[in-house]
mmCIF file of C-alpha atoms in Angstrom:
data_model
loop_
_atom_site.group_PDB
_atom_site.id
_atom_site.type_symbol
_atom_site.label_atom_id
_atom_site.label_comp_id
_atom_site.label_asym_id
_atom_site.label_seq_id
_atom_site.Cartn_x
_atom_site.Cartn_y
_atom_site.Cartn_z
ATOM 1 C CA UNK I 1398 85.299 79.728 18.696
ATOM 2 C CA UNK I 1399 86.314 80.079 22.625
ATOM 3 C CA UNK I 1400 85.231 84.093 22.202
ATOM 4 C CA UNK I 1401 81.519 82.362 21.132
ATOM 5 C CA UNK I 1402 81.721 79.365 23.640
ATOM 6 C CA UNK I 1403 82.387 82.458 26.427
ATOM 7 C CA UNK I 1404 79.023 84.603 25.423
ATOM 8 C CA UNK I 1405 77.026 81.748 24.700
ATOM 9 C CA UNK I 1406 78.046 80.659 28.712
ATOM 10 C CA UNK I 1407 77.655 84.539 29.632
ATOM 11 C CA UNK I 1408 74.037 84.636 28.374
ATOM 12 C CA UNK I 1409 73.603 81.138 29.462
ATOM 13 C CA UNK I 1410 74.425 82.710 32.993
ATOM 14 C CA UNK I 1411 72.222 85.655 32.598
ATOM 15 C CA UNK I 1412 69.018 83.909 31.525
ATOM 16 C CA UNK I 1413 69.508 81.796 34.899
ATOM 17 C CA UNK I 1414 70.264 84.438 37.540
ATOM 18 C CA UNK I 1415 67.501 86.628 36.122
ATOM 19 C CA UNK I 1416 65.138 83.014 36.073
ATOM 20 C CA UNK I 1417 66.482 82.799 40.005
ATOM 21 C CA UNK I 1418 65.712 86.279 40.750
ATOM 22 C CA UNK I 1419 62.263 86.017 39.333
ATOM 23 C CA UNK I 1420 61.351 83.034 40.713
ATOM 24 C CA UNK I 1421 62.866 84.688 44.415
ATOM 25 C CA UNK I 1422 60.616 87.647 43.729
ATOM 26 C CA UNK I 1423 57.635 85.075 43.114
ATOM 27 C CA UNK I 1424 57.942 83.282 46.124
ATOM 28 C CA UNK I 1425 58.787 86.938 48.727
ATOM 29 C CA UNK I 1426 55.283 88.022 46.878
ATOM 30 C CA UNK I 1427 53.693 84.876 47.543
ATOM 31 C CA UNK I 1428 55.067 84.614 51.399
ATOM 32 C CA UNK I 1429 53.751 88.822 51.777
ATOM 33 C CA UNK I 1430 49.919 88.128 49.958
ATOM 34 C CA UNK I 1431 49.413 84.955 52.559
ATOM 35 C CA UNK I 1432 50.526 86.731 55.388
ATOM 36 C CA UNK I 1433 48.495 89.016 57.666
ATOM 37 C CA UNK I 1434 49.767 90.805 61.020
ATOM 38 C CA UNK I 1435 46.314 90.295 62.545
ATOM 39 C CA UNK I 1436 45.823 86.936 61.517
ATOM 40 C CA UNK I 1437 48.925 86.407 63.286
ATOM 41 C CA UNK I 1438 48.397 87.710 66.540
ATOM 42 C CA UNK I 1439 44.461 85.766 66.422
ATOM 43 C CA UNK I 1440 46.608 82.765 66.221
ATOM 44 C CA UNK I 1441 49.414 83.623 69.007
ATOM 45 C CA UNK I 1442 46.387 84.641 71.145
ATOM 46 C CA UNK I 1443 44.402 81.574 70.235
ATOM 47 C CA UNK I 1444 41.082 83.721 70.548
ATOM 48 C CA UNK I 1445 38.900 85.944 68.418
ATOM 49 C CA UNK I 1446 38.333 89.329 69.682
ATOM 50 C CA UNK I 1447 34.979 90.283 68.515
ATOM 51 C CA UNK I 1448 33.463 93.505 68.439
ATOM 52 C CA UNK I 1449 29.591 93.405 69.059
ATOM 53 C CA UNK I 1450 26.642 95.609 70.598
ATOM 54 C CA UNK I 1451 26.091 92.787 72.874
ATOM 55 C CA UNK I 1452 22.094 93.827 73.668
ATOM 56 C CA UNK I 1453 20.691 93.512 70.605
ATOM 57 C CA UNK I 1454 17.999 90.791 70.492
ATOM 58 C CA UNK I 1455 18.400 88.477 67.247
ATOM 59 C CA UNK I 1456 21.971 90.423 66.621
ATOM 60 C CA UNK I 1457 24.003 89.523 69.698
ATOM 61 C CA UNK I 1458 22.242 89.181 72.894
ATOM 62 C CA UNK I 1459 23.143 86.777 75.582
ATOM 63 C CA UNK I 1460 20.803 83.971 75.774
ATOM 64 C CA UNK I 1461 19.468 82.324 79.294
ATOM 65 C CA UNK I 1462 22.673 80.318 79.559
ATOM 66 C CA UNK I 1463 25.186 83.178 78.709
ATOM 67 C CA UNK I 1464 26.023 82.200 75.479
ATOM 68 C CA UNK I 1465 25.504 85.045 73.175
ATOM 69 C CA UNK I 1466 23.109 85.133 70.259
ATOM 70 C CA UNK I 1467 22.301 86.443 67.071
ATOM 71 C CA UNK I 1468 23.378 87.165 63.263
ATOM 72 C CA UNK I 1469 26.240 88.934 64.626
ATOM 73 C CA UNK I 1470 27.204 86.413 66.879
ATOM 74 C CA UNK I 1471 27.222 83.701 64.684
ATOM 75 C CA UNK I 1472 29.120 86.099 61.761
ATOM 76 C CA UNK I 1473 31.892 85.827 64.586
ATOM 77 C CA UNK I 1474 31.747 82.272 65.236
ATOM 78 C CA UNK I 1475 32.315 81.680 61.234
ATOM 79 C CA UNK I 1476 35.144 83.549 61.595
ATOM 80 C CA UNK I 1477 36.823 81.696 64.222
ATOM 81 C CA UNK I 1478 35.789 78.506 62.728
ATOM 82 C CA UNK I 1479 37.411 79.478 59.532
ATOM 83 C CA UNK I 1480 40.887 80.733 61.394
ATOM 84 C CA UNK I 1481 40.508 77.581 63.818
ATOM 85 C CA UNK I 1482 38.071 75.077 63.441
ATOM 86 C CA UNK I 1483 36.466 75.639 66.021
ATOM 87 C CA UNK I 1484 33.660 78.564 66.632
ATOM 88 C CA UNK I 1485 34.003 78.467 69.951
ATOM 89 C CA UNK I 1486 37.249 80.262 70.218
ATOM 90 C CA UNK I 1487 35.547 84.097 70.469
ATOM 91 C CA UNK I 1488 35.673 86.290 72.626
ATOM 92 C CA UNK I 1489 32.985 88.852 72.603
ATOM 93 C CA UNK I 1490 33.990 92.628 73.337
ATOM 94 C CA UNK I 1491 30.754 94.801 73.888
ATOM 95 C CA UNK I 1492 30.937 98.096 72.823
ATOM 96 C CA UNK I 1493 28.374 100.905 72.401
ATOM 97 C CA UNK I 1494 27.505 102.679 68.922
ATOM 98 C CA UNK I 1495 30.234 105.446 69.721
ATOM 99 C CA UNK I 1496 33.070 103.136 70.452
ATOM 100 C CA UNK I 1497 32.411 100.723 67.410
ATOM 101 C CA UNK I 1498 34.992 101.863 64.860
ATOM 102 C CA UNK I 1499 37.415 103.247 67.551
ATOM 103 C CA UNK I 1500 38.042 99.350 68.833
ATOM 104 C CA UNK I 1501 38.744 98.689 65.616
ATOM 105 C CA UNK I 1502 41.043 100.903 64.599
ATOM 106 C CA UNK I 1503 42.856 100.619 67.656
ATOM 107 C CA UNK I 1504 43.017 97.064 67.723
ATOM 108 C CA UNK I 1505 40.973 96.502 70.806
ATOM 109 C CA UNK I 1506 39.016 93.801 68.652
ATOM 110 C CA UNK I 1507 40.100 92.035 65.206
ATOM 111 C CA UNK I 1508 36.801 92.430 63.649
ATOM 112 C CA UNK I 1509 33.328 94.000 64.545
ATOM 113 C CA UNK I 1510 29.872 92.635 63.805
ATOM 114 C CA UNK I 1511 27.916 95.252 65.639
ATOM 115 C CA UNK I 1512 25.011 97.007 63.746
ATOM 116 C CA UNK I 1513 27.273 98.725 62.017
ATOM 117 C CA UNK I 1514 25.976 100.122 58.678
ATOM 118 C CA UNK I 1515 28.328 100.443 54.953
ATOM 119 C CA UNK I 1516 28.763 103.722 54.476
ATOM 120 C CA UNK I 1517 31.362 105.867 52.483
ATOM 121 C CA UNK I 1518 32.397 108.159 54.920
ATOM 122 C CA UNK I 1519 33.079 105.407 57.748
ATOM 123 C CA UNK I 1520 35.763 103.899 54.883
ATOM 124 C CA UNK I 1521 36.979 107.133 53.682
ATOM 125 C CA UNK I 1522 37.955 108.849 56.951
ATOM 126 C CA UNK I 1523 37.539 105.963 60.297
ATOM 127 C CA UNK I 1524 40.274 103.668 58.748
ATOM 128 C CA UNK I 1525 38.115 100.285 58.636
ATOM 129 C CA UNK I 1526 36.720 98.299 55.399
ATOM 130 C CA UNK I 1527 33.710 97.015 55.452
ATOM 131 C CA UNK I 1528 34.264 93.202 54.372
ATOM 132 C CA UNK I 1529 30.656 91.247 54.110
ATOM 133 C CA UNK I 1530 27.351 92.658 54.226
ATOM 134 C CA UNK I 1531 25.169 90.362 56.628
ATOM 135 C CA UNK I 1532 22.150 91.925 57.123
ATOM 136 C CA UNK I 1533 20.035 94.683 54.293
ATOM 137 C CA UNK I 1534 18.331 96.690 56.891
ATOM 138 C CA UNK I 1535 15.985 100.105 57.072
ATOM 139 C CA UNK I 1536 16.021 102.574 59.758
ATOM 140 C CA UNK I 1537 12.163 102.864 60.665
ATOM 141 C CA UNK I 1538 10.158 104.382 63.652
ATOM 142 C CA UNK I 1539 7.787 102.873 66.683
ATOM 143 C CA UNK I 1540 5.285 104.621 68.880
ATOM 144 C CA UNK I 1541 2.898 103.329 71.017
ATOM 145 C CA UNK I 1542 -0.678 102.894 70.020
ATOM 146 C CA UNK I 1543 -2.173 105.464 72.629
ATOM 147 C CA UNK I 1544 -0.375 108.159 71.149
ATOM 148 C CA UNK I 1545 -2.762 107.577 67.664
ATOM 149 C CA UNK I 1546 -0.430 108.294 65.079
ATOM 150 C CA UNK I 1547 -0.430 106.140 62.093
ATOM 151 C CA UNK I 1548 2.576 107.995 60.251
ATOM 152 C CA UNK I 1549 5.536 110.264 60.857
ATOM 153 C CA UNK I 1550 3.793 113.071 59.500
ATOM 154 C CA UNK I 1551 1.850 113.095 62.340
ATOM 155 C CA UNK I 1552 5.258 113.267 64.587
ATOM 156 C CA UNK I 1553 5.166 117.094 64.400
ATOM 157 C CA UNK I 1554 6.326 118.150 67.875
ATOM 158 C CA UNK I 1555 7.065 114.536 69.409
ATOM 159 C CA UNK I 1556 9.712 113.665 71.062
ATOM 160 C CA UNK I 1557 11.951 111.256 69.497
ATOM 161 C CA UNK I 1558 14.754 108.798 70.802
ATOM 162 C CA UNK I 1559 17.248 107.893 68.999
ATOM 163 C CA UNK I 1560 20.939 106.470 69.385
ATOM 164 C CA UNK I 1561 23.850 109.578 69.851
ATOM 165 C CA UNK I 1562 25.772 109.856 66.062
ATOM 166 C CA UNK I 1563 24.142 108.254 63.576
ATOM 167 C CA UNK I 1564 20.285 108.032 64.850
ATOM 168 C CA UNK I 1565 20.756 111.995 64.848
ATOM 169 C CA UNK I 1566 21.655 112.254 61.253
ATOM 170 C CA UNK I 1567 19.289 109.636 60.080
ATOM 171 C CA UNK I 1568 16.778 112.007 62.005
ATOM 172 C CA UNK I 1569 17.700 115.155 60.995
ATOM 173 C CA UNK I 1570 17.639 113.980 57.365
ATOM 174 C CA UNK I 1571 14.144 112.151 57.300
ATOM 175 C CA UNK I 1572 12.235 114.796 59.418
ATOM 176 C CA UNK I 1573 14.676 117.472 57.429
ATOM 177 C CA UNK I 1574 12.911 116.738 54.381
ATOM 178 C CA UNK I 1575 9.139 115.877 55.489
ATOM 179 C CA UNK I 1576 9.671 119.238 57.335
ATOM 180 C CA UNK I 1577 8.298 118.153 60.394
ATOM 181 C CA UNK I 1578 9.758 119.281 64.113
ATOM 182 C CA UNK I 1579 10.922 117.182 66.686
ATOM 183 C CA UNK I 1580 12.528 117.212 69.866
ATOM 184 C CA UNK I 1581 15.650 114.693 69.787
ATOM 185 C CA UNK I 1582 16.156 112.649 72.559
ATOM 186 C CA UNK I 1583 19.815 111.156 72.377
ATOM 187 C CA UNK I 1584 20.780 108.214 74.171
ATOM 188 C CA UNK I 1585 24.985 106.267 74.078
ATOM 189 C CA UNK I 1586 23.353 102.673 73.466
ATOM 190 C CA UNK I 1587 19.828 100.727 72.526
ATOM 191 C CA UNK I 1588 19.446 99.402 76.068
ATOM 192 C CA UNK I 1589 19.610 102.889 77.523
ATOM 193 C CA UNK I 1590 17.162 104.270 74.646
ATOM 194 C CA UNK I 1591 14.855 101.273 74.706
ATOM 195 C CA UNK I 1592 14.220 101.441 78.578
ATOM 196 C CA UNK I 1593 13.415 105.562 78.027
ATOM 197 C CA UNK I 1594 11.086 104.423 75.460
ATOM 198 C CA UNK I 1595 9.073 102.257 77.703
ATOM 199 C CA UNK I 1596 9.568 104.632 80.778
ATOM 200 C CA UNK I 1597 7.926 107.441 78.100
ATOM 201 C CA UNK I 1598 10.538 109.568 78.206
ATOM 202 C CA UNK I 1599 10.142 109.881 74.749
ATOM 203 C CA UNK I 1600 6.984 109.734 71.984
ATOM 204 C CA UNK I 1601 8.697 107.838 69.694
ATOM 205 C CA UNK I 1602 11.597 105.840 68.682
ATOM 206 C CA UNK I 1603 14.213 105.602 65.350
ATOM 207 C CA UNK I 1604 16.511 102.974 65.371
ATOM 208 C CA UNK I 1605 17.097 99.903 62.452
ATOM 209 C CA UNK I 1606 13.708 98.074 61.587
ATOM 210 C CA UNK I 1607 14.849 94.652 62.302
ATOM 211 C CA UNK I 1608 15.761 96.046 65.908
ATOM 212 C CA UNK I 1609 12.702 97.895 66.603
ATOM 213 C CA UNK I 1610 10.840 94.572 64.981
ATOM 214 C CA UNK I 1611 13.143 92.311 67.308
ATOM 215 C CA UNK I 1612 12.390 95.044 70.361
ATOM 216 C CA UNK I 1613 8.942 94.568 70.190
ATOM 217 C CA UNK I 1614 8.484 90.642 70.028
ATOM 218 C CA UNK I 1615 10.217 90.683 73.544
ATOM 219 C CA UNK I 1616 7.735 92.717 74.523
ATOM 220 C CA UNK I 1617 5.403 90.009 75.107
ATOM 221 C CA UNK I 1618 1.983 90.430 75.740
ATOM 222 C CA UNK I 1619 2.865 94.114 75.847
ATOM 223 C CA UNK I 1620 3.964 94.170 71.929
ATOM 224 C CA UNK I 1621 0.077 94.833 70.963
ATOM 225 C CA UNK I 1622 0.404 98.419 72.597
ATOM 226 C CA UNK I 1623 3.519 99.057 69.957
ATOM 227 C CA UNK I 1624 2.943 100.267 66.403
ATOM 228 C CA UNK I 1625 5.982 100.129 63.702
ATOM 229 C CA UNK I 1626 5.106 103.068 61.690
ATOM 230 C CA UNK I 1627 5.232 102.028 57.703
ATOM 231 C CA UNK I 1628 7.371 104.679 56.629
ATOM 232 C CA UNK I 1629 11.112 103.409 56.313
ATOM 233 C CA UNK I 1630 14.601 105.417 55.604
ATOM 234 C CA UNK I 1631 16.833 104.526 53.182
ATOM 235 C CA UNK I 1632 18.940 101.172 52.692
ATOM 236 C CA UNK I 1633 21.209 100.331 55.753
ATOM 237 C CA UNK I 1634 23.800 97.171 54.909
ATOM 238 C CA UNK I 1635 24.969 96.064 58.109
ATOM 239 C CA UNK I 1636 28.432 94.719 57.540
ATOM 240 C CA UNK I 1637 31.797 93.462 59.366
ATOM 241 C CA UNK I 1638 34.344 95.686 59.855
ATOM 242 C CA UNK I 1639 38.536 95.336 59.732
ATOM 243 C CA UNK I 1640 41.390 97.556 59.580
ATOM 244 C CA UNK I 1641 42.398 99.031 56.619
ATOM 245 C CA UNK I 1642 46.071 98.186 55.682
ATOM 246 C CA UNK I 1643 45.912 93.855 56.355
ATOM 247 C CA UNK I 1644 44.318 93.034 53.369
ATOM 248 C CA UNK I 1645 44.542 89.057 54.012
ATOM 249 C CA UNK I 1646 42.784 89.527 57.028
ATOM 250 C CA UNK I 1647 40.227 91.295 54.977
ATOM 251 C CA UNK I 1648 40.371 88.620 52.785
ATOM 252 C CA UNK I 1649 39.127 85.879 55.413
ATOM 253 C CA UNK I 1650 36.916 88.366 56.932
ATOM 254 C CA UNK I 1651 34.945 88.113 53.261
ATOM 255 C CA UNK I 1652 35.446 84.919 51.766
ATOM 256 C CA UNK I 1653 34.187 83.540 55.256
ATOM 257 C CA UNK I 1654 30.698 85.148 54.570
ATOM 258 C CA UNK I 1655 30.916 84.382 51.140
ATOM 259 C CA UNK I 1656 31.652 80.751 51.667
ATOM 260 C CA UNK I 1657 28.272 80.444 53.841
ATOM 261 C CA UNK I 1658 26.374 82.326 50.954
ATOM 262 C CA UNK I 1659 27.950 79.912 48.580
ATOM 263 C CA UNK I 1660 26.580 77.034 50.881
ATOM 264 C CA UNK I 1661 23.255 77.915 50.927
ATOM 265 C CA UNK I 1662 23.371 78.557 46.652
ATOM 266 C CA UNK I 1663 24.830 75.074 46.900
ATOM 267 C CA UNK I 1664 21.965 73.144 48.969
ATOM 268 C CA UNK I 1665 25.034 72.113 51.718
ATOM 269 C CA UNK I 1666 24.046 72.529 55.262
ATOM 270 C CA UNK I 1667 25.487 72.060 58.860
ATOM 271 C CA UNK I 1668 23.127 68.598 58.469
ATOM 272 C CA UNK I 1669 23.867 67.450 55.599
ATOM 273 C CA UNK I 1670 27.256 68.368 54.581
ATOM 274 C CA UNK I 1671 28.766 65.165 54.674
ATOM 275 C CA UNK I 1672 26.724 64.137 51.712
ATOM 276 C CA UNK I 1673 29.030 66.236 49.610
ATOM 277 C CA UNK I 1674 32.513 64.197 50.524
ATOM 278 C CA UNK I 1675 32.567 62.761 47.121
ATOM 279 C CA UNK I 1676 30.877 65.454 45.183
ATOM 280 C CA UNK I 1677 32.089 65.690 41.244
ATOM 281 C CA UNK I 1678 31.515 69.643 41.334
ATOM 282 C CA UNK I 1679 34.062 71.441 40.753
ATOM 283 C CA UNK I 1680 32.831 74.128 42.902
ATOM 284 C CA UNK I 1681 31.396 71.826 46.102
ATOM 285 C CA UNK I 1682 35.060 70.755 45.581
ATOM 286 C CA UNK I 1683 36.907 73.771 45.408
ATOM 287 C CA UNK I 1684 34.531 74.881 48.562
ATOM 288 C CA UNK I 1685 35.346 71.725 50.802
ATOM 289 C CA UNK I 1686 38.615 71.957 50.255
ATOM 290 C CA UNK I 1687 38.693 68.447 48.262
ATOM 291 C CA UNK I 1688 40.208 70.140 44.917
ATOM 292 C CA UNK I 1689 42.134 74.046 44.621
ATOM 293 C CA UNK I 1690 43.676 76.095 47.272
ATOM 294 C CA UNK I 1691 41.401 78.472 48.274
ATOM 295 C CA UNK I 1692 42.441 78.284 52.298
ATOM 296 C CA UNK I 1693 46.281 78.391 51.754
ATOM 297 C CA UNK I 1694 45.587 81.271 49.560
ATOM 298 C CA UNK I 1695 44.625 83.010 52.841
ATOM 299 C CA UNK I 1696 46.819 81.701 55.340
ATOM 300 C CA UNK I 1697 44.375 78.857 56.404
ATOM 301 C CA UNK I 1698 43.546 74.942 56.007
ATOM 302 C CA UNK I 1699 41.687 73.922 52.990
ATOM 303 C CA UNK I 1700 39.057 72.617 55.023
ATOM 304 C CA UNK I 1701 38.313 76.310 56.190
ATOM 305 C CA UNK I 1702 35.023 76.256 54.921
ATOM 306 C CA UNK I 1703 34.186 72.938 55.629
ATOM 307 C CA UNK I 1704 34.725 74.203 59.521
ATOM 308 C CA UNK I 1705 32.228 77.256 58.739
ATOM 309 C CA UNK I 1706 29.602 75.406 57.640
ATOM 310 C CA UNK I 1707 29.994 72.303 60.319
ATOM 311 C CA UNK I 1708 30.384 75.129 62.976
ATOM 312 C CA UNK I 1709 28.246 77.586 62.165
ATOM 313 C CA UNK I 1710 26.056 76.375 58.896
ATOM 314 C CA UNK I 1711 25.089 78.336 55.747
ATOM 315 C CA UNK I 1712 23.794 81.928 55.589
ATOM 316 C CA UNK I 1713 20.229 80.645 55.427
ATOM 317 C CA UNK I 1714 20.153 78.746 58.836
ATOM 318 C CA UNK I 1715 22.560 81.658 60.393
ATOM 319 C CA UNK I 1716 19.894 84.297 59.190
ATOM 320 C CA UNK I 1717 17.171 81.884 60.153
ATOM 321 C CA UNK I 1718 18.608 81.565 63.926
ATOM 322 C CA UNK I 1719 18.730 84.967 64.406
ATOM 323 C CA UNK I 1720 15.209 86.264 63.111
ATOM 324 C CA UNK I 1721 13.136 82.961 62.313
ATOM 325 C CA UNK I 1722 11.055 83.130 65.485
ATOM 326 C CA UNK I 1723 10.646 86.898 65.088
ATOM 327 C CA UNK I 1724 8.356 86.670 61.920
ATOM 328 C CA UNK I 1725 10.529 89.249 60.394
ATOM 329 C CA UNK I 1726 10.224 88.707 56.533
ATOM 330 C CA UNK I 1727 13.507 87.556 54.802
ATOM 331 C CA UNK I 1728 13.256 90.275 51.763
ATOM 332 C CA UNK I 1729 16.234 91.499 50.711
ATOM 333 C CA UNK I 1730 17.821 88.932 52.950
ATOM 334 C CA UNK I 1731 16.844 86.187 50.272
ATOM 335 C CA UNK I 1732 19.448 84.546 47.478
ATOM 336 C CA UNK I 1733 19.423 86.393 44.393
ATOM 337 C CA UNK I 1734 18.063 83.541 42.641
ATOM 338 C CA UNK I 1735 14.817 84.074 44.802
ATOM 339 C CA UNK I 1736 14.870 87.488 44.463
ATOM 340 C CA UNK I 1737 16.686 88.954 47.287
ATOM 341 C CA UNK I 1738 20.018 90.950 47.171
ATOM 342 C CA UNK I 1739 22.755 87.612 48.643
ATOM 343 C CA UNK I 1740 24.751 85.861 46.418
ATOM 344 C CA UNK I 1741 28.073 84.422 46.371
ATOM 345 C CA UNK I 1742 31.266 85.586 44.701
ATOM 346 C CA UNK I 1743 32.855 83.132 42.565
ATOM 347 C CA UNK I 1744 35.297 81.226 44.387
ATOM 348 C CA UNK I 1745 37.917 79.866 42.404
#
């Protein structure tokens, strides 16, 4: 009877170190999945470094007052509210085309929102993952009207500016493949290329449509001696960009996009958010933080979101800030459900 009394205890024993064990690996997993280096050191630093180009009009361009502008911008701001709760707390880092990835994988900024397009070679071999897609772009071509070309076959022999690195390749390829020649004419950043264009230094121009589109409407009066060429180059998502290797950081980096997107699907805005303090949906509540714990999944409040869309708003009036006045169509821009290419992971 005692030899039975002495297993039963044994296995007794067992069952509850290996129930303590699990339950210590549970919680080290749990403590590792919400933590994030760079997260962190935002926090210690009480800042955001932000990596934008810092002269692109309805991206991130200073305004009158200082106070920089743009879908970029604001992609930043979101961030900070989210990690915060306030969108003040950025501070923008501009960097040319050529430095973009380097700050980032260096650490120089936490995140950069800075015209930067999705592609699989930048993830493969630069050491940065692209977290939220914020603007679908095109890369499309200007000249001016007294040159009288209606179309890039007509380009044969122009001269053609163009950002160093990528507006190269983008050229190469298109021109590559219509077989027409052209002389390149490289320049480090868009204020440097845009000021050649207008000193006609150069025939013609290649750079994102939404730029070129933004470019011209500052033009002024002037704009009317511009022609965007209809031709357009492939799809260009322009997307934030982290680190590989802190995948909670990438986490917030995403879920802070996709919580605006979600807004927007939901009908909650900067205005009238307060309306949905006692909403019975399970996902308004799971968004606002009222129900679930989507913020301390990710190191943060559970009124993360709730600070993003106070802050900042939904994607709609972001995207509506930063090209409204422009008369830029929304296109691919749009919700799904209106036939565009946004919509919201499920958040739950």
């Amino acid at each position: 009877m005692r030899t039975h009394r002495t297993v039963a205890w044994l296995f007794h024993l067992a069952v509850t170190l290996a129930a303590l064990s699990a339950g210590s690996a549970m919680a080290q997993t749990a403590a590792a999945t919400s933590s994030s280096p760079t997260l962190a050191a935002v926090k210690a630093r009480g800042v955001l470094n932000c990596g934008v180009i810092g002269s692109s009009a309805n991206f991130s361009l200073p305004d009158s007052q200082g106070v920089m502008r743009g879908i970029d911008a604001d992609s930043c701001r979101a961030i900070a509210a989210a990690v915060f709760g306030d969108a003040g707390k950025v501070k923008y880092v501009s960097l040319a085309p050529a430095q973009r990835l380097v700050a980032v994988q260096s650490g120089e900024v936490d995140v950069a929102y800075a015209n930067i397009t999705w592609t699989m070679t930048r993830e493969t071999k630069s050491g940065v993952q692209f977290a939220a897609i914020n603007h679908y772009d095109t890369i499309g071509f200007m000249v001016p009207k007294s040159l009288k070309v209606t179309t890039t076959a007509k380009l044969n022999g122009a001269s053609v500016c163009m950002i160093s690195g990528p507006g190269e390749a983008n050229a190469a390829e298109y021109f590559g493949k219509i077989k027409v020649r052209y002389k390149p004419v490289p320049f480090a950043d868009g204020e440097q290329m845009r000021k050649a264009f207008l000193a006609k230094r150069c025939d013609a121009i290649i750079h994102d449509t939404s730029a070129l589109a933004s470019f011209k409407q500052t033009l002024g009066a002037q704009s009317n001696d511009y022609l965007l060429l209809p031709e357009t180059v492939g799809r260009e998502p322009l997307a934030g960009a982290v680190r590989k290797g802190d995948e909670r950081w990438f986490d917030i980096v995403r879920y802070t996009h996709n919580a605006m997107v979600l807004a927007e699907e939901l009908g909650i805005t900067s205005d009238n958010i307060k309306s949905f303090a006692n909403s019975a949906d399970p996902v308004v509540k799971r968004l606002l933080g009222a129900d679930g714990d989507l913020g301390a999944s990710m190191g943060l409040d559970k009124e993360w979101a709730q600070n993003v869309i106070t802050g900042v708003g939904n994607y709609g009036q972001m995207w509506e800030r930063a090209f409204g006045a422009s008369g830029m169509p929304r296109g691919p821009d749009h919700l799904a459900s209106q036939g565009g290419l946004v919509f919201a992971y499920p958040m739950r």
